Short mmCIF file of C-alpha atoms and ligand atoms in Angstrom, two decimals:
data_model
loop_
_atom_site.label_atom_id
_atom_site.label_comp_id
_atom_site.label_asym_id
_atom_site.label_seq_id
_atom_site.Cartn_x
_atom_site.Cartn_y
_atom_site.Cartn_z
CA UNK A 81 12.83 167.08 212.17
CA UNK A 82 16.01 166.11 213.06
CA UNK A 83 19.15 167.23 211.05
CA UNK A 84 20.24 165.16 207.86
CA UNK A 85 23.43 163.31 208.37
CA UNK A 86 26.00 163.90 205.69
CA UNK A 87 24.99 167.95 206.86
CA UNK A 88 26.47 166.68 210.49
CA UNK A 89 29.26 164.76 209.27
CA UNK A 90 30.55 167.41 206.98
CA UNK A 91 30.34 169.93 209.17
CA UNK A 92 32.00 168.05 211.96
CA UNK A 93 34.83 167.71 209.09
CA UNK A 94 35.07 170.87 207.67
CA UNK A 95 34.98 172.44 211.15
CA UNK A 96 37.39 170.28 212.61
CA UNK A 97 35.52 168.33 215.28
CA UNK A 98 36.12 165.17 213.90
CA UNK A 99 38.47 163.54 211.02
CA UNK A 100 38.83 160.40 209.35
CA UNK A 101 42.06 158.61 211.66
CA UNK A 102 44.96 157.92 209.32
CA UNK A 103 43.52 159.96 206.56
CA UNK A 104 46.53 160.69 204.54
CA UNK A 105 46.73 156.43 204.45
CA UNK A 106 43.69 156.54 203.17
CA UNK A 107 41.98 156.55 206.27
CA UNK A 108 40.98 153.38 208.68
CA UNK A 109 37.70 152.24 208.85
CA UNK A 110 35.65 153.21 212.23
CA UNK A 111 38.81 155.30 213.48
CA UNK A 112 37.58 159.04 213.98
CA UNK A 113 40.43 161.94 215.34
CA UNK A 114 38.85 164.69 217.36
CA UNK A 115 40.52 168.14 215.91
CA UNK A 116 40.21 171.13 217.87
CA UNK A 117 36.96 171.74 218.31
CA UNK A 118 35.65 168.10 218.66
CA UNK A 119 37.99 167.76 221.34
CA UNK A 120 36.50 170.17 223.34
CA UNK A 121 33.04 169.20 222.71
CA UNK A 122 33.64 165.97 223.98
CA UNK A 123 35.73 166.96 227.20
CA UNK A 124 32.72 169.55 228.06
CA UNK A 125 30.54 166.21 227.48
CA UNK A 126 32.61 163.97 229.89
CA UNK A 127 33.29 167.16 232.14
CA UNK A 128 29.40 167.92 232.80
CA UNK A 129 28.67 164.19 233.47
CA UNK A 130 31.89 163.98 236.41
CA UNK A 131 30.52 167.06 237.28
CA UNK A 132 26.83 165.25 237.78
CA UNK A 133 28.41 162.49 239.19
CA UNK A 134 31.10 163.19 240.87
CA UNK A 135 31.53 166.86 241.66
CA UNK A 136 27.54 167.48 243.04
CA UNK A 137 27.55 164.60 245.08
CA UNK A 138 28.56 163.22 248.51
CA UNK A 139 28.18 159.56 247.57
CA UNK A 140 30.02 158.89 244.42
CA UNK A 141 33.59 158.84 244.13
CA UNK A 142 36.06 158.48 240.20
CA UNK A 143 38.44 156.15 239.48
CA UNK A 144 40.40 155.49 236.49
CA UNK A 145 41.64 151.68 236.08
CA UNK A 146 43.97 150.43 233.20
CA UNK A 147 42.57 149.16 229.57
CA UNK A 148 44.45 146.10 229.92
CA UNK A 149 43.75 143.93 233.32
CA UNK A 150 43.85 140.31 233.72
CA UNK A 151 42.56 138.24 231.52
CA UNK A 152 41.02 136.25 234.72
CA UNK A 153 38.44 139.30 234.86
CA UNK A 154 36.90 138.96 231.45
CA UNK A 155 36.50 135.16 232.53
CA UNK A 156 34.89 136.02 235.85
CA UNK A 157 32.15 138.48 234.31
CA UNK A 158 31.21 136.10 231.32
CA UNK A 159 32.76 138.85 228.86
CA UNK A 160 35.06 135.11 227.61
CA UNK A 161 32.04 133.08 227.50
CA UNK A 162 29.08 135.57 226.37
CA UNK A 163 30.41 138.66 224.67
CA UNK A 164 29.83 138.03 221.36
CA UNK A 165 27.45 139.27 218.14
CA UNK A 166 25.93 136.44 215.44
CA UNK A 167 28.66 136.59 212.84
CA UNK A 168 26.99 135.53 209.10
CA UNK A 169 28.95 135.74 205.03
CA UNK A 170 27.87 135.86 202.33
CA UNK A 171 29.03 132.78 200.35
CA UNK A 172 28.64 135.45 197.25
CA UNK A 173 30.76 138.59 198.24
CA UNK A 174 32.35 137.24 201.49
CA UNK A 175 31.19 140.35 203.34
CA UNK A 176 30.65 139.63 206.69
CA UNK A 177 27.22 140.75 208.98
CA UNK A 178 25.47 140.93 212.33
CA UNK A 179 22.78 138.58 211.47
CA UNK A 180 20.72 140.15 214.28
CA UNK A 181 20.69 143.46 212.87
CA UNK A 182 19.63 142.88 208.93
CA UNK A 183 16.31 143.80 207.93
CA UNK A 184 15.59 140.65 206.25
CA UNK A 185 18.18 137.85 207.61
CA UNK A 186 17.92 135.53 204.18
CA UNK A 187 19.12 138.96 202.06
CA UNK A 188 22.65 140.24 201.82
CA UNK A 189 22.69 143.48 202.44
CA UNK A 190 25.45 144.04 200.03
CA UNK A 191 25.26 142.27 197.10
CA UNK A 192 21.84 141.33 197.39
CA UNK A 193 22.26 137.84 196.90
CA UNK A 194 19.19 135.78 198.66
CA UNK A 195 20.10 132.74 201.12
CA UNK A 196 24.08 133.07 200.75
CA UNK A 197 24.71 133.17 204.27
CA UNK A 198 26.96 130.69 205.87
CA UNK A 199 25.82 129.18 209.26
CA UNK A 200 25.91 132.05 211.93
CA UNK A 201 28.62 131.28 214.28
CA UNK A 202 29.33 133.51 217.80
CA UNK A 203 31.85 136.17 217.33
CA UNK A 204 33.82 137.20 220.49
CA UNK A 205 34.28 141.40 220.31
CA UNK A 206 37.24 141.53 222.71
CA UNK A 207 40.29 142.72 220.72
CA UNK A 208 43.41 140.12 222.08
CA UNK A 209 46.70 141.43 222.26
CA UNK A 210 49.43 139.59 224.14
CA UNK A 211 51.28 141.45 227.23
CA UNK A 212 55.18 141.34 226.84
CA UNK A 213 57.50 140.18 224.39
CA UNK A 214 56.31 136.46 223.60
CA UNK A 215 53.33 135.66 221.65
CA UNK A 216 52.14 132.69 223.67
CA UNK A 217 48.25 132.08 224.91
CA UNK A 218 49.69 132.30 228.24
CA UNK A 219 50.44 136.20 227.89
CA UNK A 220 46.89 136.32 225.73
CA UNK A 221 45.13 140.26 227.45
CA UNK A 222 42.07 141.61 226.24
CA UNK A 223 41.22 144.96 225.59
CA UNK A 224 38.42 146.45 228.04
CA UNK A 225 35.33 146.22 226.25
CA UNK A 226 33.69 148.45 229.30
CA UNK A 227 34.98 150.55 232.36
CA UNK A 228 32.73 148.85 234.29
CA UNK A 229 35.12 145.50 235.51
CA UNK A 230 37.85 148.12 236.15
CA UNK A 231 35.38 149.30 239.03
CA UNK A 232 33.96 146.18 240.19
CA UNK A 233 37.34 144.88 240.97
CA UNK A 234 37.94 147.83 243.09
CA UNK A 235 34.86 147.93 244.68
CA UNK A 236 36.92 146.59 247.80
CA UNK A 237 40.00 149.10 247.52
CA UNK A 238 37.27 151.95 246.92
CA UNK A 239 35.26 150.80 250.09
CA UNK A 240 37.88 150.69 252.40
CA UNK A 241 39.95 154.00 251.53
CA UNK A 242 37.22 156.02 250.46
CA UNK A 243 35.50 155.11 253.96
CA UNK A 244 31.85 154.60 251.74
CA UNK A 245 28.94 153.46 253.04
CA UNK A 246 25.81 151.72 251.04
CA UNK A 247 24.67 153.28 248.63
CA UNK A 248 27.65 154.45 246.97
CA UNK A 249 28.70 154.64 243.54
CA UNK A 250 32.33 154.89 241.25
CA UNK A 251 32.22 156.21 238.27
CA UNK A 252 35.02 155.98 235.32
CA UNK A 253 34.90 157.48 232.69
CA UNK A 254 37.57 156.19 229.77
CA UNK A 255 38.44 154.17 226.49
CA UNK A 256 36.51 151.00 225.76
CA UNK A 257 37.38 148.60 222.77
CA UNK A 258 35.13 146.12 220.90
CA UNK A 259 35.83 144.67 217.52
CA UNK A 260 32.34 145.38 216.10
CA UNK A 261 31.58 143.20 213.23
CA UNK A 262 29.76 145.93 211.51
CA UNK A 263 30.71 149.86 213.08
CA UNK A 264 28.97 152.96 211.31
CA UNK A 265 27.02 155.83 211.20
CA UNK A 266 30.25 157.88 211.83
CA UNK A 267 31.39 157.59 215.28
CA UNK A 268 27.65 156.08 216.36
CA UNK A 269 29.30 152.53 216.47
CA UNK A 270 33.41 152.31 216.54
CA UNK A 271 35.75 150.06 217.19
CA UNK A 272 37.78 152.22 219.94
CA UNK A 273 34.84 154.89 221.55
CA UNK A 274 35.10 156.00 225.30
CA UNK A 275 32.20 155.14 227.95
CA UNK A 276 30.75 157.27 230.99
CA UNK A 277 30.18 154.60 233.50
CA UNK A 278 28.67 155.11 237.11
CA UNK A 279 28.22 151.72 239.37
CA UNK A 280 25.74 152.40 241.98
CA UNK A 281 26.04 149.61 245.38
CA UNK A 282 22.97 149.09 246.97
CA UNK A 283 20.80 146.96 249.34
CA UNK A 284 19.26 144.34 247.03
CA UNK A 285 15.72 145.30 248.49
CA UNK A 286 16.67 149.19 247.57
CA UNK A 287 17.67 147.73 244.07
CA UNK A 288 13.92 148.54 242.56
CA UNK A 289 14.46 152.20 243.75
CA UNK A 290 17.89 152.99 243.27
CA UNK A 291 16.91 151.54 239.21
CA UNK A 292 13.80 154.50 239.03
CA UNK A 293 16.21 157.05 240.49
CA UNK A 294 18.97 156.77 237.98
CA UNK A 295 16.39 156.42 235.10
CA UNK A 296 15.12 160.26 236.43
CA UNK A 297 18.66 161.78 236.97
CA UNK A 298 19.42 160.13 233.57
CA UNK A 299 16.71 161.79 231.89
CA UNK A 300 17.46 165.17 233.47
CA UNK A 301 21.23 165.07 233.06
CA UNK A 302 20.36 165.15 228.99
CA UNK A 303 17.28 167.50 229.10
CA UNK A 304 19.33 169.98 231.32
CA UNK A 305 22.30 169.96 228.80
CA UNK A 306 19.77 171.53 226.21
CA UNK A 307 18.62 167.93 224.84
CA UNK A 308 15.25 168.17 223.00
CA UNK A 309 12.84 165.88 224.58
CA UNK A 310 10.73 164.88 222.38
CA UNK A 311 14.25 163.12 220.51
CA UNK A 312 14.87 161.25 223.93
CA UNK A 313 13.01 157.92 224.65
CA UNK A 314 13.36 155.88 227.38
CA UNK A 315 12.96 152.42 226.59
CA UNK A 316 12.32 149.34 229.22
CA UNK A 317 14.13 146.10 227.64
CA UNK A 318 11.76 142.49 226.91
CA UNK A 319 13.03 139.77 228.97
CA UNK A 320 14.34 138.29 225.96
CA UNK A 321 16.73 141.11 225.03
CA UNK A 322 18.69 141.52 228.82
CA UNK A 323 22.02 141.09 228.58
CA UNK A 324 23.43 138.27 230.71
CA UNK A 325 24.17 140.14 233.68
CA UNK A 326 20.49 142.30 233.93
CA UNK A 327 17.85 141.95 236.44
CA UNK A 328 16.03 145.22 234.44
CA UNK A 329 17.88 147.92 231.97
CA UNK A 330 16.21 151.11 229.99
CA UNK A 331 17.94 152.54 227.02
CA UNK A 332 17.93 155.82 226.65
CA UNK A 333 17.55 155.90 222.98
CA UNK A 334 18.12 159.31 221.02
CA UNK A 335 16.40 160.31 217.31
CA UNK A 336 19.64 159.54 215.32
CA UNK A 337 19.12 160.76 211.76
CA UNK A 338 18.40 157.38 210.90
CA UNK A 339 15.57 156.41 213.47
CA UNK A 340 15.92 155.75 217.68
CA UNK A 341 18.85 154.63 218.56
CA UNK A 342 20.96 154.23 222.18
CA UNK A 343 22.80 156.42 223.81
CA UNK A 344 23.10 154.63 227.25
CA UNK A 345 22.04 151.54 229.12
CA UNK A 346 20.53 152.00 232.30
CA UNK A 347 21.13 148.47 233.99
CA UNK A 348 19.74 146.36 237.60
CA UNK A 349 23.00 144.10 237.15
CA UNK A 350 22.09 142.60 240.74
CA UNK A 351 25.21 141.18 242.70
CA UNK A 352 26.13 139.48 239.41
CA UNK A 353 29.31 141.02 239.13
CA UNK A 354 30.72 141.13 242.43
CA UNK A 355 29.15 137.53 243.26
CA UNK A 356 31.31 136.54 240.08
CA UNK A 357 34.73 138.23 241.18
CA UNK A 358 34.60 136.84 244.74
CA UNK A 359 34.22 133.64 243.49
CA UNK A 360 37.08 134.00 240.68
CA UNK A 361 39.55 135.68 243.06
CA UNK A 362 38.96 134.17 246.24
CA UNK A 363 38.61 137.43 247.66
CA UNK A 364 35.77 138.69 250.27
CA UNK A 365 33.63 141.41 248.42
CA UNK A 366 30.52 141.14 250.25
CA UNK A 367 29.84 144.24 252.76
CA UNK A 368 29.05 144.61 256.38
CA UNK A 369 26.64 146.68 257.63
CA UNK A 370 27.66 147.81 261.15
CA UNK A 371 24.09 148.88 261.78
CA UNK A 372 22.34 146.04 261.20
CA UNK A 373 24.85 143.45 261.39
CA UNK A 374 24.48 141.77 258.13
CA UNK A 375 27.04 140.85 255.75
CA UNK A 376 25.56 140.65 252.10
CA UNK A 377 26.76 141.06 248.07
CA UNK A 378 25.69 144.74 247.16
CA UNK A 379 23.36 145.38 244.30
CA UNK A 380 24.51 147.41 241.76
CA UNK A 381 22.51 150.09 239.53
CA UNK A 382 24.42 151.15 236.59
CA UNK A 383 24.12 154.19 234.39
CA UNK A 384 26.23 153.42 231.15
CA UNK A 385 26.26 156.22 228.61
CA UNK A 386 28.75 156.50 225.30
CA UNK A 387 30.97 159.52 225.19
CA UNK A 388 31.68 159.70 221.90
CA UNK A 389 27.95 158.57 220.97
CA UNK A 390 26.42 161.47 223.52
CA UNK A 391 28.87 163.65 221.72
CA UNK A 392 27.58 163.00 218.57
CA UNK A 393 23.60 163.54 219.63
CA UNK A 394 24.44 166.79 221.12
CA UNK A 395 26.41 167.84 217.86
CA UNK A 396 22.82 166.75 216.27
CA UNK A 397 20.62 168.06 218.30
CA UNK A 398 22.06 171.44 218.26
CA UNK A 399 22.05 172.30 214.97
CA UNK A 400 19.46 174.63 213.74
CA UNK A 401 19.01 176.29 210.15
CA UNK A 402 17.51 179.49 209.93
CA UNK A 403 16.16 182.02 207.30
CA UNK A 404 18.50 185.69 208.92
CA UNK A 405 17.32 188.34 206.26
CA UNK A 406 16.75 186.19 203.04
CA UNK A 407 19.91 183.88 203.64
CA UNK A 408 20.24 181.00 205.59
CA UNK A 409 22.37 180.85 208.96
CA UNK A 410 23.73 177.31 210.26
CA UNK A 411 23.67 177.61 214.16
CA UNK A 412 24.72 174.87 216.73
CA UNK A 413 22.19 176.23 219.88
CA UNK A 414 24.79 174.28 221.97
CA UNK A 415 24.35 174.75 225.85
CA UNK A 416 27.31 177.44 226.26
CA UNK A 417 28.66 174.51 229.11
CA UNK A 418 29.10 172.42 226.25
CA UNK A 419 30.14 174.82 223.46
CA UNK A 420 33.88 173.76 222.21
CA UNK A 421 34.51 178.10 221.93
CA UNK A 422 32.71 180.34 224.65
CA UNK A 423 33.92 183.71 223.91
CA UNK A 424 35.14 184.53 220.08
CA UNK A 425 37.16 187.65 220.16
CA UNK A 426 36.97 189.88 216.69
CA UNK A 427 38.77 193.09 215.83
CA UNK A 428 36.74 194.60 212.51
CA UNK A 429 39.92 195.11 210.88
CA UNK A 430 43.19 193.89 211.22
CA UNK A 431 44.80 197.33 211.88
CA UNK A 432 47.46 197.17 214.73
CA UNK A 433 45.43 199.44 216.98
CA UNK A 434 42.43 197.23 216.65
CA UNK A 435 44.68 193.69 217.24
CA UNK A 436 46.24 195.57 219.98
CA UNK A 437 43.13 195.88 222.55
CA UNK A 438 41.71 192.68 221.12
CA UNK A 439 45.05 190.72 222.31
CA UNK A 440 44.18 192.56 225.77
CA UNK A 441 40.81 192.39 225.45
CA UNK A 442 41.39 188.21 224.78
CA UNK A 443 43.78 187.68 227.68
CA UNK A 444 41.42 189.41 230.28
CA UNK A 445 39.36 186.36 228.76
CA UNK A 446 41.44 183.21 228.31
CA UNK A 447 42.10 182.20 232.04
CA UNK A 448 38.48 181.91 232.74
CA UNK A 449 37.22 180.38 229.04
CA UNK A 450 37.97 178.82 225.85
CA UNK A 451 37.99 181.86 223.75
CA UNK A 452 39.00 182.16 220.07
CA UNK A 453 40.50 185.68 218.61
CA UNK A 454 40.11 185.66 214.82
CA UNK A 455 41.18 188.07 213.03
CA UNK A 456 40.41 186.97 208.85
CA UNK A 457 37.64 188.20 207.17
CA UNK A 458 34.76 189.91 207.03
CA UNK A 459 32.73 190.33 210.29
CA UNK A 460 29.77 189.29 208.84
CA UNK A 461 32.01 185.54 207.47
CA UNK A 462 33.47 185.37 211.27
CA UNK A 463 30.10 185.54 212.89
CA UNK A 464 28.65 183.03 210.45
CA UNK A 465 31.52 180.44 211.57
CA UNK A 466 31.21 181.20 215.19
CA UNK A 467 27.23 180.19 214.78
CA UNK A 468 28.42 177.62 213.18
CA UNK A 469 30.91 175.96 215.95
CA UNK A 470 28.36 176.99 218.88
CA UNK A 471 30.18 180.07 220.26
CA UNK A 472 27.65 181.91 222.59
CA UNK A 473 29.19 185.16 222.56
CA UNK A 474 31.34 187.15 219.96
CA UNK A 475 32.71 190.22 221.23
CA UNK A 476 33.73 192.91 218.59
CA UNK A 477 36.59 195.76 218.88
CA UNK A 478 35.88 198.69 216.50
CA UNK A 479 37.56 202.12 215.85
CA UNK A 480 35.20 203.61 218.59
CA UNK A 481 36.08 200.81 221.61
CA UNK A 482 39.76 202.73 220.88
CA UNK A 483 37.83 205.64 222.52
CA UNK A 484 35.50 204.42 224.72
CA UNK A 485 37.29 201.42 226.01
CA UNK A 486 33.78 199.48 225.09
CA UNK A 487 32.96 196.24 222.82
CA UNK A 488 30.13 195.26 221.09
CA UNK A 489 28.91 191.60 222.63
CA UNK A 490 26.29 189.37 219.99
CA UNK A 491 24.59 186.71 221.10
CA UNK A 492 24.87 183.56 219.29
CA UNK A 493 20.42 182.65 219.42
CA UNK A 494 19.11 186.06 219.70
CA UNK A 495 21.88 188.08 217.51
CA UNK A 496 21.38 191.13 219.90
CA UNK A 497 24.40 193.25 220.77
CA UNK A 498 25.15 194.56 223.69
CA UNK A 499 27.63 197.78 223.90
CA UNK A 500 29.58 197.65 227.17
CA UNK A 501 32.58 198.60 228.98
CA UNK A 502 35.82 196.53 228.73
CA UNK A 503 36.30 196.06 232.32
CA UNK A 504 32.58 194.89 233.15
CA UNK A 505 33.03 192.52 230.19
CA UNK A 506 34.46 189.48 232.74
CA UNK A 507 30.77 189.76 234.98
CA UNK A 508 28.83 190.21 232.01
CA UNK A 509 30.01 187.09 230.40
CA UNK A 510 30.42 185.43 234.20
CA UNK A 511 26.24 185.74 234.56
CA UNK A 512 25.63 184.37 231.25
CA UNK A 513 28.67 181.58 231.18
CA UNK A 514 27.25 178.69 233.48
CA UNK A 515 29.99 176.36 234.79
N1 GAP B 802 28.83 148.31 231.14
C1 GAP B 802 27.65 148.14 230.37
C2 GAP B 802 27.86 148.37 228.94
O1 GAP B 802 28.98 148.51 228.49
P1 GAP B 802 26.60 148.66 226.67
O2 GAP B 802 25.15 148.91 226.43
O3 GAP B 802 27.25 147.54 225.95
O4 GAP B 802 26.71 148.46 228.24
C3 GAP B 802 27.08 151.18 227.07
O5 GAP B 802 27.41 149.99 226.40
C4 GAP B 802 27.15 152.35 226.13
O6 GAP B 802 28.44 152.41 225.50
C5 GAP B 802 26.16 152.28 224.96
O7 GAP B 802 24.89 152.73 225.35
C6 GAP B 802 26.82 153.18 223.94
O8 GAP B 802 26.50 154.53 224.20
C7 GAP B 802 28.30 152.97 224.20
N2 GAP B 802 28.83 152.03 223.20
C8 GAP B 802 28.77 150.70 223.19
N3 GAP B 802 29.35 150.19 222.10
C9 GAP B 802 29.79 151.25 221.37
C10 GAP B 802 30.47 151.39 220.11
N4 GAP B 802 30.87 150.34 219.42
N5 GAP B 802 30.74 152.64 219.67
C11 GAP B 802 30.39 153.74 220.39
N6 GAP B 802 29.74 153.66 221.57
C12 GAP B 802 29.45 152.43 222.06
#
């Protein structure tokens, strides 16, 4: 069963992974602030997929490309034209909708009223801001509303410096922006999230292959961060639901609390993008193949995944409750590569000898992990938070590691201790700690 949502969201508030933005204003709506530990969680997130993407392989390189580009880019990949979401009021309480997502599109959702709706018109989600100090259309810039453009139009810089032949990918990874007409389900849909974007060149006839290869490495990427399967589904879309760009796309759709929903888009976008920017700019972007002496557009297979989302389904995912002798523990069974807190560092009591050999015990630690020393109250209360936040390992000073130079080391799942020396306590944690 998967876990019930206001359990999620007020753990991820009384925790500190994620808070209302602006809440002393009495918060904005959509706006989430990663604290300390939600930070983390969603650097390990964006950290394991470079490291998938970028790190383990010789044919991907990163980039990172500004928010704000020119507004000629948004026009070249249809974004101007064909980014928008049916807007529909209610002539009875003015609230607005997505007419394609209510359950019965003659109903308002929040009054109730039946057949209020005014005509739907097309609502463009780029946020508009104007570059420099004049207010004029001519200095009109969007917001990104995906990494993706910031890549395309680099695909030539990339090419050339990076010395890649097809296939090759670029992956960003970064803040996206779209003024969703209705965000919710706590940082599922907002206004300001951050995307995990991989563009994957191609031969057009490899296109077919390259699309069933991501779709596997997709599927393993979230099953080999801990992921339970059976909440994963991979979806194929109906002709009738590609966005304007897509030959084919999957969704990888997660078991959200509230039923399947996406976590990424899987997309054949063809040589719709680059086709579009070459004829825009004026600018060459096919390729040349010095083997076989063709010069062609490049398909491109992209992998599109949410950060923020991704974050959110791991958070999910992870938590357990279980009965530990007649009470209930809360556990997050987070892969330790994605766990905000590896090592938690506890003296039993707060005596100076005690915080003494913890503080060395914790700085042997810290250049290697995140590690958390806590040293409030009872052992039984700190473990119990630790399970909580995902922290694999806790390791314990007592009055007899003053003797023995040895520490007591739980494990988060099993809750087995180990009792070992202080100076093998770096390898022990180093064979259990996968990068
Ligand atoms: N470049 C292709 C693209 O942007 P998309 O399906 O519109 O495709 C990709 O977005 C992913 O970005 C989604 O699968 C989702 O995880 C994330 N995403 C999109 N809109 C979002 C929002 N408003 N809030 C949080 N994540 C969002």
């Amino acid at each position: 069963m998967p876990a019930d949502f206001d359990t999620i969201v007020n753990l991820a508030k009384k925790r500190g992974f994620v808070f209302q933005s602006s809440e002393i204003y009495g918060g904005i709506r959509s706006a989430y602030d990663y604290g300390p530990l939600g930070v983390e969680l969603l650097r390990n997130v964006k950290d394991q997929w470079w490291r998938s993407m970028v790190q383990m392989r010789d044919d991907i390189v990163g980039i990172d490309s500004a928010v704000i580009q020119s507004p000629k880019v948004w026009v070249a990949s249809g974004h101007v034209a064909s980014f928008t979401d049916p807007l529909v009021e209610c002539r009875a309480c003015h609230n607005r909708h997505r007419l394609d997502k209510l359950e019965d599109p003659n109903q308002c959702p929040t009054c109730g009223a039946k057949d209020s709706f005014t005509e739907a018109r097309e609502f463009n989600l780029m946020f508009r801001t104007h570059m420099g100090p004049v207010e004029s259309e001519d200095n009109a810039v969007f917001l990104r509303p995906e990494t993706a453009q910031g890549i395309f139009i680099n695909f030539e810089n990339v090419r050339r410096t990076a010395r890649k032949r097809l296939p090759f990918g670029i992956a960003q990874v970064g803040k996206s922006f779209r003024n969703e007409i209705t965000p919710g389900q706590f940082v599922f849909r907002t206004r300001e999230f951050e995307q995990m974007e991989m563009e994957y060149f191609c031969r057009p006839e490899e296109a077919d292959e390259w699309f069933r290869y991501w779709v596997d490495e997709r599927k393993k990427w979230y099953i080999d961060l801990g992921m339970t399967e059976e909440n994963l589904q991979f979806r194929e879309h109906e002709q009738d639901e590609l966005s304007h760009y897509a030959a084919a796309t999957y969704d990888v759709d997660y078991r959200f609390p509230w039923g399947w929903d996406e976590l990424e888009g899987i997309a054949n976008r063809t040589d719709f993008d680059l086709r579009a920017h070459a004829e825009y700019s004026g600018e060459d972007l096919t390729y040349f193949d010095p083997q076989t002496n063709e010069r062609f557009y490049p398909y491109v297979i992209e992998p599109s995944a949410g950060a923020t989302r991704t974050t959110f389904a791991f958070l999910i995912d992870a938590y357990h409750e279980e009965e530990v002798r007649g009470e209930t523990r809360a556990v997050l069974k987070l892969d330790p590569r994605l766990s905000p807190i590896k090592v938690a560092v506890l003296p039993l009591s707060k005596k100076d000898e005690l915080v003494e050999v913890t503080n060395r015990v914790a700085d042997r630690l810290r250049s290697r992990w995140m590690i958390e020393v806590d040293v409030t109250q009872s052992i039984g209360r700190r473990y119990r938070r630790q399970d909580e936040i995902g922290t694999p390992y806790a390791v314990t000073v007592d009055f007899d590691t003053l003797d023995d130079d040895q520490v007591t080391i739980r494990d988060r799942d099993t809750m087995e201790q180990d009792r070992i020396p202080i100076e093998n306590l770096v390898a022990y944690l180093s064979d259990r700690l996968p990068v």
